[in-house]
Tab-separated table of C-alpha atoms in Angstrom:
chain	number	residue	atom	x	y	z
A	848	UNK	CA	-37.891	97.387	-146.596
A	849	UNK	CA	-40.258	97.833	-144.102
A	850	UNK	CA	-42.742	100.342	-143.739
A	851	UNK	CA	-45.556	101.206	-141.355
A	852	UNK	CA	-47.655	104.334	-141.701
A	853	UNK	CA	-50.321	105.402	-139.633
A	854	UNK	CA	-53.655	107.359	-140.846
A	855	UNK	CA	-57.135	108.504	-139.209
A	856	UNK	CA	-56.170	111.088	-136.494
A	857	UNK	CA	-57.319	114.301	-136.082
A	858	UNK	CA	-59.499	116.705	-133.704
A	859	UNK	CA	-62.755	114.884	-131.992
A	860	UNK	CA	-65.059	116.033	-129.091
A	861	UNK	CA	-64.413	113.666	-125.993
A	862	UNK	CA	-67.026	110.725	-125.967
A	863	UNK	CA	-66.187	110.613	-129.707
A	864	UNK	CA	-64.591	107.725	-131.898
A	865	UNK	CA	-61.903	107.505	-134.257
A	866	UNK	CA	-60.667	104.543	-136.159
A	867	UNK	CA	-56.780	104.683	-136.619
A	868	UNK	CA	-54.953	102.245	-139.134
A	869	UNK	CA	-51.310	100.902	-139.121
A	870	UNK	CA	-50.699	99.721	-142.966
A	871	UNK	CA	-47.852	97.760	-143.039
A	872	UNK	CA	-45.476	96.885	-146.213
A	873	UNK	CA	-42.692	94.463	-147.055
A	874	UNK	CA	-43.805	91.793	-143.665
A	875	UNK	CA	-47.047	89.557	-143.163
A	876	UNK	CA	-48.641	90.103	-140.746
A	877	UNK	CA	-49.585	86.464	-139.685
A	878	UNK	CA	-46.458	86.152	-137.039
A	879	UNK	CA	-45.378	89.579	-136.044
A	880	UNK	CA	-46.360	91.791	-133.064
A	881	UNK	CA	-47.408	95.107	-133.583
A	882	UNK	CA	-48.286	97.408	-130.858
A	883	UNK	CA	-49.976	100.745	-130.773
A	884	UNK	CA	-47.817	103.453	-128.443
A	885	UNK	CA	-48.789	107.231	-127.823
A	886	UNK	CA	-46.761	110.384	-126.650
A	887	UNK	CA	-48.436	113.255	-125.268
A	888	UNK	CA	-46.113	116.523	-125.211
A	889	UNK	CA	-43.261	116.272	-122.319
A	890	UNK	CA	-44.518	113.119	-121.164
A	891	UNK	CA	-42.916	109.334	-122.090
A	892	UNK	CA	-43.883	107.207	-124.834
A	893	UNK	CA	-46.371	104.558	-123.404
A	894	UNK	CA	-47.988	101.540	-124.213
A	895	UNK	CA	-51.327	101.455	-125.735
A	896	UNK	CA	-52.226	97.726	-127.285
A	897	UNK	CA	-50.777	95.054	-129.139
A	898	UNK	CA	-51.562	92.372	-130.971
A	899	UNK	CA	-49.449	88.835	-131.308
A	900	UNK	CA	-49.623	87.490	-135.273
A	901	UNK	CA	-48.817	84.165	-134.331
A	902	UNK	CA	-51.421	83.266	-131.147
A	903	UNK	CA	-54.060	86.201	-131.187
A	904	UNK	CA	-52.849	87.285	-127.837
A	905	UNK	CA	-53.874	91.081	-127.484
A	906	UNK	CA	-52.952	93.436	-124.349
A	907	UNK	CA	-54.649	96.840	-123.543
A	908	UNK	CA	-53.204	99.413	-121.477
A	909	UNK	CA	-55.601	99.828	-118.419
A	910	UNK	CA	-56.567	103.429	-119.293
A	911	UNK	CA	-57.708	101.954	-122.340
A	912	UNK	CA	-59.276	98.838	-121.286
A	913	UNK	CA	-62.975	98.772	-122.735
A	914	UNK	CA	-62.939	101.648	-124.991
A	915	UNK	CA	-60.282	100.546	-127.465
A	916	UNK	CA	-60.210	97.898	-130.023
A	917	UNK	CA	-57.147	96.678	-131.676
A	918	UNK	CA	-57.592	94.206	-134.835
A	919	UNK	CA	-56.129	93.239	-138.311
A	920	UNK	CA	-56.999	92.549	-142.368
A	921	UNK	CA	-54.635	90.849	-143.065
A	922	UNK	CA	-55.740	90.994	-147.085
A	923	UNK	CA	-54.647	94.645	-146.484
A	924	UNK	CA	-51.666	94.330	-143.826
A	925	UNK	CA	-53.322	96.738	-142.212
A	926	UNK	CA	-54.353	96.858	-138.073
A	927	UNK	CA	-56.366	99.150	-136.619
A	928	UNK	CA	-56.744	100.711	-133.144
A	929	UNK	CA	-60.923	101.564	-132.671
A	930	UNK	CA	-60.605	104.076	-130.017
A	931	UNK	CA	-64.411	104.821	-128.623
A	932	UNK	CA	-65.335	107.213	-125.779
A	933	UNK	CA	-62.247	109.602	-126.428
A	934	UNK	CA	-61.002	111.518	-123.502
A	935	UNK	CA	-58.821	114.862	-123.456
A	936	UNK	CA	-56.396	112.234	-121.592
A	937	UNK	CA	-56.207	110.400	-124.790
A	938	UNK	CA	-54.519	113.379	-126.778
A	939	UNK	CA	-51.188	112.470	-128.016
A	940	UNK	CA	-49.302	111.453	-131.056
A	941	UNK	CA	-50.015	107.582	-131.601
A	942	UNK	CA	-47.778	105.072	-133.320
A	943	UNK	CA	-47.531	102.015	-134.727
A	944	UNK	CA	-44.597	99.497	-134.568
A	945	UNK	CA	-43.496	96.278	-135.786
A	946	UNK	CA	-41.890	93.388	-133.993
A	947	UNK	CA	-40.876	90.789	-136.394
A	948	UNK	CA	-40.036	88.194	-133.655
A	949	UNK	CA	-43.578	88.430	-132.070
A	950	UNK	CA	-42.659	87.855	-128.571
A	951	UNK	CA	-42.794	92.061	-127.259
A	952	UNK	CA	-46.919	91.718	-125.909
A	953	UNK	CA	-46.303	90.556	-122.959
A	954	UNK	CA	-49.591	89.922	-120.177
A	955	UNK	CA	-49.311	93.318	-118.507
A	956	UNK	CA	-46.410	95.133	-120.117
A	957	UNK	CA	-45.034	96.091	-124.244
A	958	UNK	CA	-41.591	95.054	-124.022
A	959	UNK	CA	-40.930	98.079	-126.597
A	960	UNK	CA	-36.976	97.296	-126.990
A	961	UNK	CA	-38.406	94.537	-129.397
A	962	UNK	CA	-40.285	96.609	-131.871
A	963	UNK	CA	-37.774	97.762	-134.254
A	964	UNK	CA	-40.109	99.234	-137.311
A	965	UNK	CA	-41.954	102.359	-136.432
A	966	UNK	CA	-44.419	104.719	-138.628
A	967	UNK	CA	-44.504	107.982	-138.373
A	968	UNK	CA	-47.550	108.707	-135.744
A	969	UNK	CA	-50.823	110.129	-136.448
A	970	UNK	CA	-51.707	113.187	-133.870
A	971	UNK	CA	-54.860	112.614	-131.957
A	972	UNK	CA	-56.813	115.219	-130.129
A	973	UNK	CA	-59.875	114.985	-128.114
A	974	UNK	CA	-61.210	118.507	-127.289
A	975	UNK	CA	-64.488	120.248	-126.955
């Protein structure tokens, strides 16, 4: 019923950009939660951003604070993740999930037990 997929990884040079998107079918977008995770190899999932529906309210992990951009078309049901200034840190796979009760972006923390749709990840790597 519901469906997220993610699209626009690949290989960049660090200080490049790359523009990820999150489409989203069978839920509007207007008052769910959906927050961007990563996984690098042998390491745990982490946070990355999310984005509240209902208020606006958007979080950024600090490693990511000022180089990434989370935002939504909603005439598409589609968020993005604008990730500038790439860093070999960066590299990992990077997901997309759904939170239909819009409550998991919290001030300083993802409370991921809430986000219950997932896509499939989109592998990201930053390497000269």
């Amino acid at each position: 019923q519901v469906q997220l997929v993610e699209s626009g990884g690949g290989l960049v040079q660090p200080g490049g950009s790359l523009r990820l998107s999150c489409a989203v079918s069978g839920f509007n977008l207007d008052h769910v939660a959906i927050g961007w995770f990563r996984q690098a190899p042998e390491k745990e999932r982490e946070d990355v951003s999310c984005f509240s529906g209902t208020d606006g309210f958007t979080y950024y992990a600090d490693s990511v604070k000022g180089r990434f951009t989370i935002s939504r078309d909603n005439a598409e049901n589609t968020v993005y993740l604008q990730m500038n200034n790439l860093q070999p840190e960066d590299t990992a796979i990077y997901y997309c999930a759904m939170d239909h009760r819009d409550v998991g972006c919290g001030a300083k923390y993802v409370y991921s037990r809430f986000f219950g749709s997932w896509g499939q990840g989109t592998q990201v790597t930053i390497s000269s």
